[in-house]
PDB file of C-alpha atoms in Angstrom:
ATOM      1  CA  MET A  28     -92.665 -42.324 185.773  1.00 81.00           C
ATOM      2  CA  ALA A  29     -89.879 -44.531 184.137  1.00 91.00           C
ATOM      3  CA  PRO A  30     -87.717 -41.706 182.808  1.00 93.00           C
ATOM      4  CA  THR A  31     -87.770 -40.073 186.383  1.00 93.00           C
ATOM      5  CA  ALA A  32     -86.812 -43.521 187.828  1.00 94.00           C
ATOM      6  CA  LEU A  33     -83.951 -43.608 185.384  1.00 94.00           C
ATOM      7  CA  LEU A  34     -82.690 -40.245 186.365  1.00 95.00           C
ATOM      8  CA  GLN A  35     -83.057 -41.149 190.130  1.00 95.00           C
ATOM      9  CA  SER A  36     -80.976 -44.416 189.417  1.00 95.00           C
ATOM     10  CA  LEU A  37     -78.317 -42.177 187.797  1.00 96.00           C
ATOM     11  CA  ALA A  38     -78.272 -39.985 190.859  1.00 95.00           C
ATOM     12  CA  ALA A  39     -78.111 -42.776 193.351  1.00 96.00           C
ATOM     13  CA  ALA A  40     -75.287 -44.327 191.449  1.00 95.00           C
ATOM     14  CA  ALA A  41     -73.455 -40.970 191.469  1.00 96.00           C
ATOM     15  CA  VAL A  42     -73.249 -41.012 187.560  1.00 95.00           C
ATOM     16  CA  PRO A  43     -72.558 -37.690 186.052  1.00 97.00           C
ATOM     17  CA  TYR A  44     -74.911 -36.714 183.221  1.00 97.00           C
ATOM     18  CA  ASP A  45     -76.386 -33.800 181.447  1.00 97.00           C
ATOM     19  CA  ILE A  46     -80.074 -33.332 180.976  1.00 97.00           C
ATOM     20  CA  ARG A  47     -81.687 -31.013 178.300  1.00 97.00           C
ATOM     21  CA  ARG A  48     -85.153 -29.950 177.434  1.00 97.00           C
ATOM     22  CA  HIS A  49     -85.779 -29.161 173.734  1.00 96.00           C
ATOM     23  CA  ASP A  50     -88.366 -29.375 171.108  1.00 92.00           C
ATOM     24  CA  PRO A  51     -89.402 -33.093 170.448  1.00 89.00           C
ATOM     25  CA  ALA A  52     -86.752 -34.744 168.218  1.00 90.00           C
ATOM     26  CA  ARG A  53     -88.172 -36.531 165.124  1.00 85.00           C
ATOM     27  CA  HIS A  54     -85.503 -39.264 164.992  1.00 86.00           C
ATOM     28  CA  ALA A  55     -82.082 -40.155 166.352  1.00 89.00           C
ATOM     29  CA  ARG A  56     -80.352 -38.054 163.717  1.00 87.00           C
ATOM     30  CA  HIS A  57     -82.461 -35.081 164.830  1.00 88.00           C
ATOM     31  CA  LEU A  58     -81.565 -35.646 168.307  1.00 94.00           C
ATOM     32  CA  ALA A  59     -77.807 -35.454 167.466  1.00 94.00           C
ATOM     33  CA  ALA A  60     -78.411 -32.208 165.614  1.00 93.00           C
ATOM     34  CA  ILE A  61     -80.265 -30.665 168.584  1.00 95.00           C
ATOM     35  CA  TRP A  62     -77.199 -31.624 170.756  1.00 97.00           C
ATOM     36  CA  GLY A  63     -74.511 -30.664 168.230  1.00 96.00           C
ATOM     37  CA  ILE A  64     -72.797 -33.815 168.429  1.00 96.00           C
ATOM     38  CA  PRO A  65     -71.473 -36.598 166.014  1.00 95.00           C
ATOM     39  CA  LEU A  66     -74.149 -38.894 164.867  1.00 94.00           C
ATOM     40  CA  PRO A  67     -72.673 -41.967 166.551  1.00 95.00           C
ATOM     41  CA  GLU A  68     -72.848 -40.369 169.915  1.00 97.00           C
ATOM     42  CA  ALA A  69     -76.694 -40.298 169.649  1.00 97.00           C
ATOM     43  CA  GLY A  70     -78.417 -43.611 170.575  1.00 97.00           C
ATOM     44  CA  ARG A  71     -81.134 -45.196 168.293  1.00 95.00           C
ATOM     45  CA  ALA A  72     -83.427 -47.139 170.262  1.00 95.00           C
ATOM     46  CA  THR A  73     -85.791 -49.850 168.789  1.00 94.00           C
ATOM     47  CA  LEU A  74     -88.242 -51.996 170.653  1.00 94.00           C
ATOM     48  CA  PHE A  75     -88.565 -55.479 169.495  1.00 95.00           C
ATOM     49  CA  ASP A  76     -90.636 -58.517 170.262  1.00 95.00           C
ATOM     50  CA  ALA A  77     -88.077 -61.318 170.591  1.00 96.00           C
ATOM     51  CA  GLY A  78     -89.863 -64.709 170.699  1.00 94.00           C
ATOM     52  CA  GLY A  79     -92.647 -63.130 172.778  1.00 95.00           C
ATOM     53  CA  ALA A  80     -90.496 -61.003 175.095  1.00 96.00           C
ATOM     54  CA  PRO A  81     -89.834 -57.239 174.678  1.00 96.00           C
ATOM     55  CA  VAL A  82     -86.351 -56.092 174.146  1.00 97.00           C
ATOM     56  CA  LEU A  83     -85.279 -52.582 173.802  1.00 97.00           C
ATOM     57  CA  VAL A  84     -82.046 -52.432 171.598  1.00 97.00           C
ATOM     58  CA  LEU A  85     -79.658 -49.447 171.316  1.00 97.00           C
ATOM     59  CA  VAL A  86     -77.300 -48.770 168.434  1.00 97.00           C
ATOM     60  CA  PRO A  87     -75.266 -45.685 167.468  1.00 96.00           C
ATOM     61  CA  ALA A  88     -77.479 -43.269 165.542  1.00 93.00           C
ATOM     62  CA  ASP A  89     -75.470 -43.854 162.330  1.00 93.00           C
ATOM     63  CA  ARG A  90     -76.210 -47.640 162.447  1.00 92.00           C
ATOM     64  CA  LYS A  91     -79.218 -49.902 161.881  1.00 90.00           C
ATOM     65  CA  VAL A  92     -79.913 -53.233 163.528  1.00 93.00           C
ATOM     66  CA  SER A  93     -78.993 -56.447 161.588  1.00 93.00           C
ATOM     67  CA  ALA A  94     -82.008 -58.658 162.147  1.00 94.00           C
ATOM     68  CA  PRO A  95     -80.014 -61.823 161.479  1.00 95.00           C
ATOM     69  CA  ARG A  96     -77.395 -60.827 163.836  1.00 95.00           C
ATOM     70  CA  LEU A  97     -79.836 -59.874 166.509  1.00 97.00           C
ATOM     71  CA  ARG A  98     -81.908 -63.047 166.078  1.00 96.00           C
ATOM     72  CA  SER A  99     -78.619 -64.930 166.609  1.00 96.00           C
ATOM     73  CA  VAL A 100     -77.579 -62.953 169.749  1.00 96.00           C
ATOM     74  CA  LEU A 101     -80.993 -63.246 171.213  1.00 97.00           C
ATOM     75  CA  GLY A 102     -81.333 -67.106 170.138  1.00 96.00           C
ATOM     76  CA  VAL A 103     -84.796 -66.465 168.623  1.00 97.00           C
ATOM     77  CA  THR A 104     -86.266 -67.040 165.333  1.00 96.00           C
ATOM     78  CA  ASP A 105     -89.249 -64.736 165.619  1.00 95.00           C
ATOM     79  CA  LEU A 106     -88.248 -61.108 165.830  1.00 94.00           C
ATOM     80  CA  ARG A 107     -90.583 -58.239 165.131  1.00 94.00           C
ATOM     81  CA  VAL A 108     -90.123 -54.508 165.269  1.00 90.00           C
ATOM     82  CA  LEU A 109     -92.716 -53.122 167.815  1.00 88.00           C
ATOM     83  CA  ARG A 110     -91.545 -49.513 167.719  1.00 83.00           C
ATOM     84  CA  GLY A 111     -88.619 -47.451 166.630  1.00 80.00           C
ATOM     85  CA  ASP A 112     -87.897 -43.820 165.572  1.00 76.00           C
ATOM     86  CA  ARG A 113     -90.998 -42.043 164.384  1.00 66.00           C
ATOM     87  CA  GLY A 114     -92.955 -45.406 165.139  1.00 45.00           C
ATOM     88  CA  VAL A 115     -93.425 -48.078 162.589  1.00 43.00           C
ATOM     89  CA  GLY A 116     -96.559 -46.253 161.268  1.00 45.00           C
ATOM     90  CA  ARG A 117     -99.353 -45.501 163.542  1.00 45.00           C
ATOM     91  CA  THR A 118     -99.804 -49.171 164.245  1.00 48.00           C
ATOM     92  CA  GLY A 119     -96.445 -49.397 166.072  1.00 51.00           C
ATOM     93  CA  TRP A 120     -97.427 -46.881 168.573  1.00 53.00           C
ATOM     94  CA  ARG A 121    -101.103 -48.081 169.402  1.00 59.00           C
ATOM     95  CA  GLY A 122    -101.177 -48.545 173.106  1.00 61.00           C
ATOM     96  CA  LEU A 123     -97.873 -47.259 173.944  1.00 60.00           C
ATOM     97  CA  PRO A 124     -97.240 -43.734 175.453  1.00 59.00           C
ATOM     98  CA  GLY A 125     -96.176 -40.683 173.498  1.00 58.00           C
ATOM     99  CA  GLU A 126     -96.490 -39.266 170.117  1.00 65.00           C
ATOM    100  CA  PRO A 127     -94.388 -40.432 167.149  1.00 64.00           C
ATOM    101  CA  GLY A 128     -90.661 -39.296 167.421  1.00 82.00           C
ATOM    102  CA  VAL A 129     -87.433 -40.606 168.706  1.00 89.00           C
ATOM    103  CA  LEU A 130     -88.045 -43.641 170.836  1.00 91.00           C
ATOM    104  CA  PRO A 131     -87.055 -43.115 174.541  1.00 94.00           C
ATOM    105  CA  ALA A 132     -84.234 -45.362 175.659  1.00 96.00           C
ATOM    106  CA  VAL A 133     -85.821 -46.167 178.851  1.00 96.00           C
ATOM    107  CA  PRO A 134     -86.319 -50.068 178.947  1.00 96.00           C
ATOM    108  CA  ARG A 135     -88.531 -49.871 182.091  1.00 95.00           C
ATOM    109  CA  LEU A 136     -91.057 -47.788 180.078  1.00 92.00           C
ATOM    110  CA  TYR A 137     -91.820 -50.943 178.008  1.00 93.00           C
ATOM    111  CA  GLY A 138     -91.108 -53.592 180.621  1.00 95.00           C
ATOM    112  CA  ALA A 139     -88.274 -54.677 178.410  1.00 96.00           C
ATOM    113  CA  ARG A 140     -84.848 -55.935 178.778  1.00 97.00           C
ATOM    114  CA  CYS A 141     -82.074 -53.990 177.238  1.00 98.00           C
ATOM    115  CA  LEU A 142     -79.369 -54.882 174.730  1.00 98.00           C
ATOM    116  CA  VAL A 143     -76.692 -52.389 173.702  1.00 98.00           C
ATOM    117  CA  GLU A 144     -74.381 -52.664 170.480  1.00 97.00           C
ATOM    118  CA  GLU A 145     -70.945 -52.778 171.656  1.00 97.00           C
ATOM    119  CA  LEU A 146     -69.944 -49.923 169.079  1.00 96.00           C
ATOM    120  CA  VAL A 147     -71.814 -47.541 171.542  1.00 97.00           C
ATOM    121  CA  LEU A 148     -69.189 -48.259 174.029  1.00 97.00           C
ATOM    122  CA  ASN A 149     -66.357 -46.835 171.740  1.00 95.00           C
ATOM    123  CA  ARG A 150     -67.839 -43.190 172.088  1.00 95.00           C
ATOM    124  CA  GLU A 151     -66.954 -40.632 174.668  1.00 95.00           C
ATOM    125  CA  ARG A 152     -70.634 -40.023 175.509  1.00 97.00           C
ATOM    126  CA  LEU A 153     -74.160 -41.295 174.887  1.00 98.00           C
ATOM    127  CA  VAL A 154     -77.159 -38.988 174.208  1.00 98.00           C
ATOM    128  CA  VAL A 155     -80.550 -40.884 174.525  1.00 98.00           C
ATOM    129  CA  SER A 156     -84.140 -39.635 174.611  1.00 96.00           C
ATOM    130  CA  LEU A 157     -85.992 -39.846 177.825  1.00 96.00           C
ATOM    131  CA  GLU A 158     -89.326 -38.731 176.628  1.00 92.00           C
ATOM    132  CA  ALA A 159     -90.481 -36.197 173.952  1.00 88.00           C
ATOM    133  CA  GLY A 160     -88.533 -33.053 174.475  1.00 92.00           C
ATOM    134  CA  ARG A 161     -86.140 -34.272 177.039  1.00 95.00           C
ATOM    135  CA  SER A 162     -82.766 -36.186 176.682  1.00 97.00           C
ATOM    136  CA  VAL A 163     -79.736 -37.025 178.691  1.00 98.00           C
ATOM    137  CA  ALA A 164     -76.046 -37.287 177.946  1.00 98.00           C
ATOM    138  CA  LEU A 165     -73.919 -39.685 179.832  1.00 98.00           C
ATOM    139  CA  LEU A 166     -70.912 -42.134 179.638  1.00 98.00           C
ATOM    140  CA  PRO A 167     -72.092 -45.208 177.526  1.00 98.00           C
ATOM    141  CA  ALA A 168     -70.736 -47.683 180.240  1.00 98.00           C
ATOM    142  CA  ASP A 169     -72.740 -45.639 182.790  1.00 98.00           C
ATOM    143  CA  TYR A 170     -76.036 -46.217 180.679  1.00 98.00           C
ATOM    144  CA  VAL A 171     -75.384 -49.925 180.392  1.00 98.00           C
ATOM    145  CA  ARG A 172     -74.691 -50.298 184.020  1.00 97.00           C
ATOM    146  CA  VAL A 173     -77.622 -48.290 185.301  1.00 97.00           C
ATOM    147  CA  VAL A 174     -80.383 -49.880 183.123  1.00 97.00           C
ATOM    148  CA  GLY A 175     -78.886 -53.299 183.460  1.00 97.00           C
ATOM    149  CA  ALA A 176     -78.200 -53.799 179.811  1.00 98.00           C
ATOM    150  CA  ALA A 177     -76.249 -56.543 178.252  1.00 98.00           C
ATOM    151  CA  THR A 178     -73.889 -55.668 175.250  1.00 98.00           C
ATOM    152  CA  ALA A 179     -73.220 -57.503 172.049  1.00 97.00           C
ATOM    153  CA  ARG A 180     -72.331 -56.972 168.305  1.00 96.00           C
ATOM    154  CA  PHE A 181     -75.684 -56.873 166.138  1.00 95.00           C
ATOM    155  CA  ALA A 182     -75.335 -53.740 164.119  1.00 94.00           C
ATOM    156  CA  GLY A 183     -75.529 -54.041 160.372  1.00 89.00           C
ATOM    157  CA  GLY A 184     -72.855 -52.846 157.866  1.00 86.00           C
ATOM    158  CA  THR A 185     -74.905 -49.823 156.646  1.00 82.00           C
ATOM    159  CA  ARG A 186     -73.589 -46.464 158.222  1.00 83.00           C
ATOM    160  CA  LEU A 187     -75.918 -43.551 157.977  1.00 77.00           C
ATOM    161  CA  LEU A 188     -74.249 -40.207 157.003  1.00 78.00           C
ATOM    162  CA  PRO A 189     -74.985 -37.074 159.053  1.00 75.00           C
ATOM    163  CA  GLU A 190     -76.144 -35.160 155.855  1.00 73.00           C
ATOM    164  CA  GLY A 191     -78.435 -37.847 154.866  1.00 73.00           C
ATOM    165  CA  GLY A 192     -77.885 -41.069 152.855  1.00 76.00           C
ATOM    166  CA  MET A 193     -75.857 -44.066 153.710  1.00 77.00           C
ATOM    167  CA  ILE A 194     -72.943 -46.112 152.837  1.00 80.00           C
ATOM    168  CA  THR A 195     -72.419 -49.877 153.275  1.00 81.00           C
ATOM    169  CA  GLU A 196     -69.173 -50.895 154.770  1.00 74.00           C
ATOM    170  CA  VAL A 197     -67.636 -53.894 153.034  1.00 60.00           C
ATOM    171  CA  THR A 198     -65.496 -56.305 155.232  1.00 55.00           C
ATOM    172  CA  LEU A 199     -62.941 -57.997 153.054  1.00 44.00           C
ATOM    173  CA  VAL A 200     -61.686 -60.832 155.263  1.00 44.00           C
ATOM    174  CA  GLY A 201     -60.300 -63.952 153.638  1.00 44.00           C
ATOM    175  CA  ARG A 202     -61.372 -62.981 149.929  1.00 45.00           C
ATOM    176  CA  GLU A 203     -58.206 -62.883 147.869  1.00 48.00           C
ATOM    177  CA  GLY A 204     -58.534 -60.889 144.666  1.00 46.00           C
ATOM    178  CA  PHE A 205     -61.980 -59.381 145.732  1.00 41.00           C
ATOM    179  CA  GLU A 206     -62.425 -55.756 144.514  1.00 43.00           C
ATOM    180  CA  PRO A 207     -65.308 -53.777 145.721  1.00 42.00           C
ATOM    181  CA  PRO A 208     -67.859 -52.703 142.985  1.00 39.00           C
TER     182      PRO A 208
END
């Protein structure tokens, strides 16, 4: 019911969106490929237990969550992944709806508050999973507004590449004479 409620909220807010049915996506990178979009336009949702409260966080699909940054933003010391793309093994899916695959970015589905990485707002659109085999594209700011999300910086410096693999982005602020390896 939560995905339907999200779509009803989008319609009630007169938010333009595009919905697609497709084979179930295995992970956010696969969702981007299904839509034929750049990797950062797909959202990677992860469900965390943050000090005993569920929090659904969303980053661009080419990023990972930085646990230390997220702990700081949330003001908690205890942070555990409950569920992410393809689940965290089968244990991470126990008692939760759906088969392992891309995690639906529907906070209400988990009774969670939502936190969106600010980098998501730099894109022209955001594609997120609603449920296995159904996803939606909309403006990032509309997603934030309709789900009642907060925004913050909590992505790590690792950037995933569309073809596979990753790179680490090095920030060289105030380090005279530093040369990357």
